[in-house]
């Protein structure tokens, strides 16, 4: 018997990922306020390592790989995991998967914009009320925050140039003068790949920078001068833990702290978050949207401080990390599933002086 009501604000990954689990909550009716989208958002890829929380996304993934590489000027490390392959799924494909579940009569979808006034949420004609409200609207990013910003394209070549068995997760053989910079390459075939220029810095580069860097990279390391571009992608992700507190409202997704500060990965953590909420409601427990371990957030804070102060150390840090961990351990660490042994291996492998200095800064500022 349905006797309770859940309102979800937003039309993105967190909102639809939560709504698709409505069948797990037979006592709740769902209202989904997706807003009035005049312009359809551009499609893009979400990356993740397979685990128990994203198995449905893995089953619907556009591409999967069991190998990924970390490349610097001085080293190349290839990690492999058959248990936790690296996967990507297109935004629209995942939302379509969720929407098929959302056709249930338990879910009503409203194309209404939502605004906030005095800590309350309203549409143009009424106040949003119910037993529970979950807000997934994009949050504002604090000033002076380290950002992960990227632009890229799907590259099509007329000749075989890409190793379609191995993702290039990070290649640091590119311009490091503006901050931590690497190339991210997803090989869909020997002639087709998504190639992105990615930076960690407080200032976003001009659009020409990313395009030029991608062209230079393809020419230098793939002997590729002629190619076509399609499916332009870009984004800005805060390298900062953002979790808004709202009276009487639970924030989810990026707004609710789902983004992993040290990596910018969010998809898996959103899935963890919505499953956690459902489990809490089933068991009658108080809802908590906190999804990251306190130790992980503390270590992320130290790492971000190091990258902010010593960006040129980044290639060595990630290369050392790839040398220290095996593929399963890397996937677990990046997905927030690391154990004490993995944490100890990471801490012992890092350059001591910069991390000690950053540790003291983090502790002192607290």
mmCIF file of C-alpha atoms in Angstrom:
data_model
loop_
_atom_site.group_PDB
_atom_site.id
_atom_site.type_symbol
_atom_site.label_atom_id
_atom_site.label_comp_id
_atom_site.label_asym_id
_atom_site.label_seq_id
_atom_site.Cartn_x
_atom_site.Cartn_y
_atom_site.Cartn_z
ATOM 1 C CA UNK A 1 0.000 0.000 0.000
ATOM 2 C CA UNK A 2 1.437 3.384 -1.049
ATOM 3 C CA UNK A 3 1.230 5.883 1.786
ATOM 4 C CA UNK A 4 4.376 7.988 1.506
ATOM 5 C CA UNK A 5 5.769 10.377 -1.089
ATOM 6 C CA UNK A 6 9.289 11.090 -2.328
ATOM 7 C CA UNK A 7 10.066 14.189 -4.418
ATOM 8 C CA UNK A 8 13.254 14.200 -6.500
ATOM 9 C CA UNK A 9 14.510 17.450 -8.007
ATOM 10 C CA UNK A 10 16.631 17.243 -11.168
ATOM 11 C CA UNK A 11 16.816 15.425 -14.476
ATOM 12 C CA UNK A 12 20.343 14.053 -14.472
ATOM 13 C CA UNK A 13 22.248 10.973 -13.350
ATOM 14 C CA UNK A 14 21.488 11.135 -9.615
ATOM 15 C CA UNK A 15 17.771 11.867 -10.015
ATOM 16 C CA UNK A 16 17.056 9.101 -12.529
ATOM 17 C CA UNK A 17 19.427 6.616 -10.861
ATOM 18 C CA UNK A 18 17.422 7.025 -7.647
ATOM 19 C CA UNK A 19 14.006 6.989 -9.333
ATOM 20 C CA UNK A 20 14.801 3.743 -11.145
ATOM 21 C CA UNK A 21 14.969 1.987 -7.752
ATOM 22 C CA UNK A 22 11.358 2.878 -6.899
ATOM 23 C CA UNK A 23 10.285 -0.771 -7.053
ATOM 24 C CA UNK A 24 12.483 -1.436 -4.010
ATOM 25 C CA UNK A 25 10.269 0.946 -2.025
ATOM 26 C CA UNK A 26 6.692 -0.307 -2.457
ATOM 27 C CA UNK A 27 5.314 2.071 0.192
ATOM 28 C CA UNK A 28 6.507 5.205 -1.603
ATOM 29 C CA UNK A 29 5.186 7.215 -4.537
ATOM 30 C CA UNK A 30 7.819 9.154 -6.527
ATOM 31 C CA UNK A 31 7.520 12.617 -8.097
ATOM 32 C CA UNK A 32 10.384 13.603 -10.380
ATOM 33 C CA UNK A 33 10.795 17.306 -11.262
ATOM 34 C CA UNK A 34 13.152 17.341 -14.255
ATOM 35 C CA UNK A 35 12.814 21.019 -15.248
ATOM 36 C CA UNK A 36 12.077 22.578 -18.607
ATOM 37 C CA UNK A 37 15.000 21.820 -20.869
ATOM 38 C CA UNK A 38 14.802 24.050 -23.923
ATOM 39 C CA UNK A 39 18.125 22.716 -25.207
ATOM 40 C CA UNK A 40 18.793 18.995 -24.976
ATOM 41 C CA UNK A 41 22.062 18.431 -23.049
ATOM 42 C CA UNK A 42 24.943 17.103 -25.132
ATOM 43 C CA UNK A 43 25.616 13.415 -24.776
ATOM 44 C CA UNK A 44 28.871 12.385 -23.126
ATOM 45 C CA UNK A 45 30.583 9.396 -21.531
ATOM 46 C CA UNK A 46 30.667 8.463 -17.858
ATOM 47 C CA UNK A 47 33.593 6.262 -16.782
ATOM 48 C CA UNK A 48 33.720 3.743 -13.944
ATOM 49 C CA UNK A 49 35.276 0.495 -12.764
ATOM 50 C CA UNK A 50 32.825 -2.389 -12.469
ATOM 51 C CA UNK A 51 31.668 -3.292 -8.969
ATOM 52 C CA UNK A 52 28.501 -4.443 -7.207
ATOM 53 C CA UNK A 53 26.902 -0.990 -7.195
ATOM 54 C CA UNK A 54 27.126 -0.360 -10.942
ATOM 55 C CA UNK A 55 26.474 -3.849 -12.308
ATOM 56 C CA UNK A 56 23.416 -2.645 -14.235
ATOM 57 C CA UNK A 57 25.501 0.072 -15.906
ATOM 58 C CA UNK A 58 28.195 -2.503 -16.709
ATOM 59 C CA UNK A 59 25.579 -4.686 -18.422
ATOM 60 C CA UNK A 60 24.577 -1.684 -20.558
ATOM 61 C CA UNK A 61 28.049 -0.165 -21.028
ATOM 62 C CA UNK A 62 29.025 1.158 -24.446
ATOM 63 C CA UNK A 63 32.590 -0.126 -24.049
ATOM 64 C CA UNK A 64 34.698 -2.044 -21.517
ATOM 65 C CA UNK A 65 38.434 -2.679 -21.213
ATOM 66 C CA UNK A 66 40.434 -4.889 -18.871
ATOM 67 C CA UNK A 67 43.650 -2.877 -19.299
ATOM 68 C CA UNK A 68 44.539 0.775 -18.699
ATOM 69 C CA UNK A 69 47.850 2.640 -18.895
ATOM 70 C CA UNK A 70 49.581 5.441 -16.990
ATOM 71 C CA UNK A 71 52.235 7.040 -19.187
ATOM 72 C CA UNK A 72 54.931 9.628 -18.404
ATOM 73 C CA UNK A 73 58.059 10.745 -20.243
ATOM 74 C CA UNK A 74 60.047 8.173 -18.290
ATOM 75 C CA UNK A 75 57.701 5.255 -17.664
ATOM 76 C CA UNK A 76 54.668 3.320 -18.817
ATOM 77 C CA UNK A 77 52.639 1.142 -16.480
ATOM 78 C CA UNK A 78 49.774 -1.055 -17.661
ATOM 79 C CA UNK A 79 47.315 -2.324 -15.081
ATOM 80 C CA UNK A 80 44.859 -5.129 -15.712
ATOM 81 C CA UNK A 81 41.728 -6.366 -13.994
ATOM 82 C CA UNK A 82 39.216 -8.837 -15.378
ATOM 83 C CA UNK A 83 37.168 -8.616 -12.197
ATOM 84 C CA UNK A 84 36.929 -4.817 -12.282
ATOM 85 C CA UNK A 85 37.179 -3.704 -15.948
ATOM 86 C CA UNK A 86 37.104 -0.031 -16.844
ATOM 87 C CA UNK A 87 33.801 0.879 -18.467
ATOM 88 C CA UNK A 88 32.080 3.834 -20.094
ATOM 89 C CA UNK A 89 28.416 4.437 -20.680
ATOM 90 C CA UNK A 90 26.880 7.333 -22.544
ATOM 91 C CA UNK A 91 24.790 9.723 -20.513
ATOM 92 C CA UNK A 92 21.695 9.315 -22.671
ATOM 93 C CA UNK A 93 21.963 5.534 -22.731
ATOM 94 C CA UNK A 94 22.049 5.339 -18.932
ATOM 95 C CA UNK A 95 19.154 7.785 -18.583
ATOM 96 C CA UNK A 96 17.174 5.681 -21.075
ATOM 97 C CA UNK A 97 17.876 2.570 -18.968
ATOM 98 C CA UNK A 98 16.564 4.424 -15.917
ATOM 99 C CA UNK A 99 13.548 5.859 -17.764
ATOM 100 C CA UNK A 100 12.381 2.404 -18.812
ATOM 101 C CA UNK A 101 12.036 1.593 -15.119
ATOM 102 C CA UNK A 102 10.474 4.992 -14.436
ATOM 103 C CA UNK A 103 7.442 4.142 -16.608
ATOM 104 C CA UNK A 104 5.896 2.643 -13.499
ATOM 105 C CA UNK A 105 2.633 4.210 -12.335
ATOM 106 C CA UNK A 106 4.400 4.913 -9.054
ATOM 107 C CA UNK A 107 6.491 7.628 -10.712
ATOM 108 C CA UNK A 108 5.166 10.927 -12.008
ATOM 109 C CA UNK A 109 7.496 13.105 -14.066
ATOM 110 C CA UNK A 110 6.937 16.872 -14.109
ATOM 111 C CA UNK A 111 8.652 19.151 -16.615
ATOM 112 C CA UNK A 112 8.674 22.057 -14.192
ATOM 113 C CA UNK A 113 11.513 24.321 -13.118
ATOM 114 C CA UNK A 114 12.184 24.453 -9.394
ATOM 115 C CA UNK A 115 13.392 27.453 -7.415
ATOM 116 C CA UNK A 116 14.362 27.957 -3.806
ATOM 117 C CA UNK A 117 13.024 30.542 -1.379
ATOM 118 C CA UNK A 118 13.652 30.643 2.371
ATOM 119 C CA UNK A 119 15.042 27.097 2.293
ATOM 120 C CA UNK A 120 11.859 25.821 0.639
ATOM 121 C CA UNK A 121 11.424 24.527 -2.911
ATOM 122 C CA UNK A 122 8.695 25.721 -5.282
ATOM 123 C CA UNK A 123 7.530 25.261 -8.841
ATOM 124 C CA UNK A 124 5.841 28.218 -10.546
ATOM 125 C CA UNK A 125 2.492 27.346 -9.016
ATOM 126 C CA UNK A 126 3.064 25.409 -5.803
ATOM 127 C CA UNK A 127 5.333 24.518 -2.914
ATOM 128 C CA UNK A 128 6.979 21.104 -3.173
ATOM 129 C CA UNK A 129 6.001 19.016 -0.200
ATOM 130 C CA UNK A 130 6.082 15.369 0.712
ATOM 131 C CA UNK A 131 7.542 12.924 3.173
ATOM 132 C CA UNK A 132 11.044 13.220 1.684
ATOM 133 C CA UNK A 133 12.712 15.646 -0.761
ATOM 134 C CA UNK A 134 15.954 14.851 -2.606
ATOM 135 C CA UNK A 135 17.643 17.665 -4.533
ATOM 136 C CA UNK A 136 20.165 16.894 -7.303
ATOM 137 C CA UNK A 137 20.432 20.315 -8.958
ATOM 138 C CA UNK A 138 24.026 21.306 -9.867
ATOM 139 C CA UNK A 139 25.642 23.297 -7.028
ATOM 140 C CA UNK A 140 27.680 26.465 -7.363
ATOM 141 C CA UNK A 141 31.453 25.936 -7.183
ATOM 142 C CA UNK A 142 33.328 27.870 -4.453
ATOM 143 C CA UNK A 143 35.825 30.511 -5.568
ATOM 144 C CA UNK A 144 39.524 29.685 -5.714
ATOM 145 C CA UNK A 145 38.808 25.951 -6.022
ATOM 146 C CA UNK A 146 41.100 23.552 -7.843
ATOM 147 C CA UNK A 147 39.193 22.397 -10.928
ATOM 148 C CA UNK A 148 39.394 19.438 -13.257
ATOM 149 C CA UNK A 149 38.540 20.833 -16.678
ATOM 150 C CA UNK A 150 38.668 19.056 -19.999
ATOM 151 C CA UNK A 151 37.716 19.173 -23.647
ATOM 152 C CA UNK A 152 37.976 16.531 -26.303
ATOM 153 C CA UNK A 153 36.548 14.824 -29.361
ATOM 154 C CA UNK A 154 35.902 11.432 -30.838
ATOM 155 C CA UNK A 155 38.717 11.048 -33.363
ATOM 156 C CA UNK A 156 38.254 9.019 -36.546
ATOM 157 C CA UNK A 157 41.316 7.921 -38.518
ATOM 158 C CA UNK A 158 41.610 6.298 -41.924
ATOM 159 C CA UNK A 159 44.359 3.978 -40.682
ATOM 160 C CA UNK A 160 44.895 1.647 -37.712
ATOM 161 C CA UNK A 161 46.645 3.668 -35.010
ATOM 162 C CA UNK A 162 45.033 2.897 -31.638
ATOM 163 C CA UNK A 163 45.517 -0.087 -29.348
ATOM 164 C CA UNK A 164 41.870 -0.964 -28.820
ATOM 165 C CA UNK A 165 42.660 -3.268 -25.880
ATOM 166 C CA UNK A 166 44.096 -0.618 -23.549
ATOM 167 C CA UNK A 167 42.684 2.657 -22.245
ATOM 168 C CA UNK A 168 45.200 5.458 -21.833
ATOM 169 C CA UNK A 169 43.941 6.680 -18.479
ATOM 170 C CA UNK A 170 46.629 9.336 -18.111
ATOM 171 C CA UNK A 171 49.426 10.336 -20.465
ATOM 172 C CA UNK A 172 51.527 13.169 -19.064
ATOM 173 C CA UNK A 173 53.638 13.652 -22.194
ATOM 174 C CA UNK A 174 52.051 17.031 -22.874
ATOM 175 C CA UNK A 175 52.383 20.686 -21.835
ATOM 176 C CA UNK A 176 52.650 20.948 -18.024
ATOM 177 C CA UNK A 177 53.237 24.717 -17.899
ATOM 178 C CA UNK A 178 49.663 25.666 -16.935
ATOM 179 C CA UNK A 179 49.101 23.010 -14.257
ATOM 180 C CA UNK A 180 48.678 19.244 -14.008
ATOM 181 C CA UNK A 181 47.846 18.159 -17.557
ATOM 182 C CA UNK A 182 47.293 14.775 -19.172
ATOM 183 C CA UNK A 183 45.678 13.144 -22.193
ATOM 184 C CA UNK A 184 42.830 10.684 -21.651
ATOM 185 C CA UNK A 185 42.188 8.280 -24.528
ATOM 186 C CA UNK A 186 39.416 5.710 -24.888
ATOM 187 C CA UNK A 187 40.101 3.458 -27.908
ATOM 188 C CA UNK A 188 36.781 2.272 -29.310
ATOM 189 C CA UNK A 189 38.547 0.581 -32.216
ATOM 190 C CA UNK A 190 41.910 0.747 -33.963
ATOM 191 C CA UNK A 191 40.643 3.775 -35.915
ATOM 192 C CA UNK A 192 38.307 5.489 -33.465
ATOM 193 C CA UNK A 193 38.924 6.940 -30.009
ATOM 194 C CA UNK A 194 37.717 9.599 -27.603
ATOM 195 C CA UNK A 195 40.687 11.849 -26.864
ATOM 196 C CA UNK A 196 40.508 14.484 -24.136
ATOM 197 C CA UNK A 197 42.945 17.089 -22.879
ATOM 198 C CA UNK A 198 42.468 17.270 -19.100
ATOM 199 C CA UNK A 199 43.888 19.741 -16.587
ATOM 200 C CA UNK A 200 43.821 20.270 -12.826
ATOM 201 C CA UNK A 201 44.160 23.996 -12.158
ATOM 202 C CA UNK A 202 42.225 26.932 -10.746
ATOM 203 C CA UNK A 203 41.894 28.625 -14.124
ATOM 204 C CA UNK A 204 40.152 27.149 -17.146
ATOM 205 C CA UNK A 205 42.225 27.213 -20.321
ATOM 206 C CA UNK A 206 40.953 28.765 -23.523
ATOM 207 C CA UNK A 207 39.236 26.422 -25.950
ATOM 208 C CA UNK A 208 42.113 26.511 -28.440
ATOM 209 C CA UNK A 209 44.544 25.096 -25.871
ATOM 210 C CA UNK A 210 42.782 21.730 -25.582
ATOM 211 C CA UNK A 211 42.377 21.293 -29.330
ATOM 212 C CA UNK A 212 45.990 22.210 -30.059
ATOM 213 C CA UNK A 213 47.283 19.851 -27.369
ATOM 214 C CA UNK A 214 45.217 16.956 -28.725
ATOM 215 C CA UNK A 215 46.487 17.557 -32.264
ATOM 216 C CA UNK A 216 50.102 17.757 -31.068
ATOM 217 C CA UNK A 217 49.683 14.570 -29.072
ATOM 218 C CA UNK A 218 48.156 12.584 -31.946
ATOM 219 C CA UNK A 219 50.828 13.795 -34.350
ATOM 220 C CA UNK A 220 53.727 13.076 -32.001
ATOM 221 C CA UNK A 221 52.727 9.697 -30.577
ATOM 222 C CA UNK A 222 50.417 8.227 -33.230
ATOM 223 C CA UNK A 223 51.854 9.810 -36.373
ATOM 224 C CA UNK A 224 48.346 11.033 -37.056
ATOM 225 C CA UNK A 225 48.000 14.273 -39.017
ATOM 226 C CA UNK A 226 44.701 13.729 -40.786
ATOM 227 C CA UNK A 227 41.569 12.797 -38.883
ATOM 228 C CA UNK A 228 37.987 13.874 -38.410
ATOM 229 C CA UNK A 229 36.391 15.079 -35.173
ATOM 230 C CA UNK A 230 32.926 14.424 -33.786
ATOM 231 C CA UNK A 231 31.084 14.316 -30.467
ATOM 232 C CA UNK A 232 32.750 17.264 -28.771
ATOM 233 C CA UNK A 233 32.927 16.848 -24.985
ATOM 234 C CA UNK A 234 33.861 19.310 -22.262
ATOM 235 C CA UNK A 235 33.348 19.718 -18.562
ATOM 236 C CA UNK A 236 34.424 21.334 -15.310
ATOM 237 C CA UNK A 237 34.530 19.305 -12.088
ATOM 238 C CA UNK A 238 35.454 20.755 -8.665
ATOM 239 C CA UNK A 239 38.415 19.035 -6.974
ATOM 240 C CA UNK A 240 36.767 19.918 -3.717
ATOM 241 C CA UNK A 241 34.315 18.131 -1.456
ATOM 242 C CA UNK A 242 30.946 19.791 -2.019
ATOM 243 C CA UNK A 243 28.039 18.714 0.128
ATOM 244 C CA UNK A 244 25.321 21.288 0.648
ATOM 245 C CA UNK A 245 23.188 21.217 3.768
ATOM 246 C CA UNK A 246 19.556 22.190 3.328
ATOM 247 C CA UNK A 247 16.941 22.153 6.071
ATOM 248 C CA UNK A 248 14.430 19.387 5.465
ATOM 249 C CA UNK A 249 16.014 18.466 2.120
ATOM 250 C CA UNK A 250 18.503 15.720 1.275
ATOM 251 C CA UNK A 251 21.036 16.627 -1.392
ATOM 252 C CA UNK A 252 22.263 13.916 -3.760
ATOM 253 C CA UNK A 253 24.667 13.629 -6.704
ATOM 254 C CA UNK A 254 27.302 16.342 -7.059
ATOM 255 C CA UNK A 255 25.211 18.566 -4.799
ATOM 256 C CA UNK A 256 25.268 15.850 -2.143
ATOM 257 C CA UNK A 257 29.005 15.156 -2.177
ATOM 258 C CA UNK A 258 29.026 12.201 -4.562
ATOM 259 C CA UNK A 259 32.021 13.432 -6.604
ATOM 260 C CA UNK A 260 35.326 11.942 -5.405
ATOM 261 C CA UNK A 261 37.463 15.081 -4.798
ATOM 262 C CA UNK A 262 40.815 13.566 -5.821
ATOM 263 C CA UNK A 263 39.664 12.133 -9.150
ATOM 264 C CA UNK A 264 36.416 13.794 -10.213
ATOM 265 C CA UNK A 265 34.764 10.378 -10.626
ATOM 266 C CA UNK A 266 31.102 10.464 -9.668
ATOM 267 C CA UNK A 267 29.083 7.799 -11.494
ATOM 268 C CA UNK A 268 29.879 4.875 -9.194
ATOM 269 C CA UNK A 269 29.520 7.015 -6.074
ATOM 270 C CA UNK A 270 26.098 8.191 -7.211
ATOM 271 C CA UNK A 271 25.038 4.554 -7.561
ATOM 272 C CA UNK A 272 26.391 3.800 -4.090
ATOM 273 C CA UNK A 273 24.558 6.809 -2.708
ATOM 274 C CA UNK A 274 21.137 5.915 -4.106
ATOM 275 C CA UNK A 275 21.438 2.262 -3.074
ATOM 276 C CA UNK A 276 22.443 3.418 0.402
ATOM 277 C CA UNK A 277 19.374 5.668 0.642
ATOM 278 C CA UNK A 278 17.054 2.879 -0.481
ATOM 279 C CA UNK A 279 18.592 0.479 2.053
ATOM 280 C CA UNK A 280 18.144 3.015 4.849
ATOM 281 C CA UNK A 281 14.488 3.595 3.952
ATOM 282 C CA UNK A 282 13.771 -0.134 3.770
ATOM 283 C CA UNK A 283 15.301 -0.639 7.227
ATOM 284 C CA UNK A 284 13.589 2.430 8.679
ATOM 285 C CA UNK A 285 16.871 4.151 9.452
ATOM 286 C CA UNK A 286 17.695 7.862 9.333
ATOM 287 C CA UNK A 287 18.686 8.879 5.814
ATOM 288 C CA UNK A 288 22.338 9.797 5.322
ATOM 289 C CA UNK A 289 23.731 10.755 1.921
ATOM 290 C CA UNK A 290 27.373 10.664 3.090
ATOM 291 C CA UNK A 291 29.006 8.176 0.769
ATOM 292 C CA UNK A 292 32.767 8.669 1.104
ATOM 293 C CA UNK A 293 34.829 7.272 3.965
ATOM 294 C CA UNK A 294 36.195 9.957 6.284
ATOM 295 C CA UNK A 295 39.715 8.609 5.803
ATOM 296 C CA UNK A 296 39.361 8.791 2.009
ATOM 297 C CA UNK A 297 38.236 12.438 2.205
ATOM 298 C CA UNK A 298 41.102 13.292 4.543
ATOM 299 C CA UNK A 299 43.667 11.674 2.236
ATOM 300 C CA UNK A 300 42.036 13.316 -0.792
ATOM 301 C CA UNK A 301 42.418 16.678 0.910
ATOM 302 C CA UNK A 302 46.133 16.053 1.405
ATOM 303 C CA UNK A 303 46.532 14.873 -2.194
ATOM 304 C CA UNK A 304 44.740 17.931 -3.603
ATOM 305 C CA UNK A 305 46.951 20.169 -1.493
ATOM 306 C CA UNK A 306 50.041 18.478 -2.947
ATOM 307 C CA UNK A 307 48.775 18.855 -6.517
ATOM 308 C CA UNK A 308 47.905 22.485 -5.886
ATOM 309 C CA UNK A 309 51.327 23.294 -4.437
ATOM 310 C CA UNK A 310 53.511 20.921 -6.496
ATOM 311 C CA UNK A 311 51.721 20.261 -9.829
ATOM 312 C CA UNK A 312 54.928 19.110 -11.527
ATOM 313 C CA UNK A 313 55.054 16.153 -9.142
ATOM 314 C CA UNK A 314 51.832 14.754 -10.580
ATOM 315 C CA UNK A 315 53.380 12.482 -13.261
ATOM 316 C CA UNK A 316 55.661 10.904 -10.656
ATOM 317 C CA UNK A 317 52.828 10.496 -8.139
ATOM 318 C CA UNK A 318 50.496 8.723 -10.553
ATOM 319 C CA UNK A 319 53.312 6.669 -12.062
ATOM 320 C CA UNK A 320 54.352 5.524 -8.593
ATOM 321 C CA UNK A 321 50.741 4.717 -7.753
ATOM 322 C CA UNK A 322 50.447 2.576 -10.902
ATOM 323 C CA UNK A 323 53.715 0.827 -10.065
ATOM 324 C CA UNK A 324 52.636 0.154 -6.473
ATOM 325 C CA UNK A 325 49.111 -1.167 -7.018
ATOM 326 C CA UNK A 326 47.824 -3.989 -9.156
ATOM 327 C CA UNK A 327 44.744 -3.563 -11.345
ATOM 328 C CA UNK A 328 42.240 -4.837 -8.777
ATOM 329 C CA UNK A 329 43.700 -2.577 -6.076
ATOM 330 C CA UNK A 330 43.667 0.456 -8.371
ATOM 331 C CA UNK A 331 40.027 -0.129 -9.285
ATOM 332 C CA UNK A 332 39.041 -0.567 -5.638
ATOM 333 C CA UNK A 333 40.905 2.576 -4.594
ATOM 334 C CA UNK A 334 39.367 4.706 -7.340
ATOM 335 C CA UNK A 335 35.909 3.333 -6.502
ATOM 336 C CA UNK A 336 36.166 4.033 -2.772
ATOM 337 C CA UNK A 337 36.512 0.360 -1.852
ATOM 338 C CA UNK A 338 40.124 0.298 -0.691
ATOM 339 C CA UNK A 339 41.132 -1.538 2.476
ATOM 340 C CA UNK A 340 43.807 -0.645 5.019
ATOM 341 C CA UNK A 341 46.473 -2.622 3.140
ATOM 342 C CA UNK A 342 45.884 -0.630 -0.060
ATOM 343 C CA UNK A 343 45.927 2.659 1.861
ATOM 344 C CA UNK A 344 49.212 1.742 3.570
ATOM 345 C CA UNK A 345 50.816 0.745 0.255
ATOM 346 C CA UNK A 346 49.824 4.108 -1.233
ATOM 347 C CA UNK A 347 51.032 6.177 1.724
ATOM 348 C CA UNK A 348 54.395 4.401 1.886
ATOM 349 C CA UNK A 349 54.989 4.841 -1.850
ATOM 350 C CA UNK A 350 54.385 8.603 -2.032
ATOM 351 C CA UNK A 351 57.185 11.232 -1.950
ATOM 352 C CA UNK A 352 57.509 11.959 1.767
ATOM 353 C CA UNK A 353 58.381 15.659 2.125
ATOM 354 C CA UNK A 354 55.588 17.183 -0.063
ATOM 355 C CA UNK A 355 52.961 14.941 1.538
ATOM 356 C CA UNK A 356 54.157 15.659 5.077
ATOM 357 C CA UNK A 357 54.009 19.399 4.350
ATOM 358 C CA UNK A 358 50.503 19.038 2.929
ATOM 359 C CA UNK A 359 49.437 16.879 5.855
ATOM 360 C CA UNK A 360 50.493 19.636 8.245
ATOM 361 C CA UNK A 361 48.662 22.278 6.164
ATOM 362 C CA UNK A 362 45.449 20.249 6.148
ATOM 363 C CA UNK A 363 45.609 19.537 9.881
ATOM 364 C CA UNK A 364 46.555 23.153 10.719
ATOM 365 C CA UNK A 365 43.697 24.634 8.638
ATOM 366 C CA UNK A 366 41.255 22.330 10.361
#
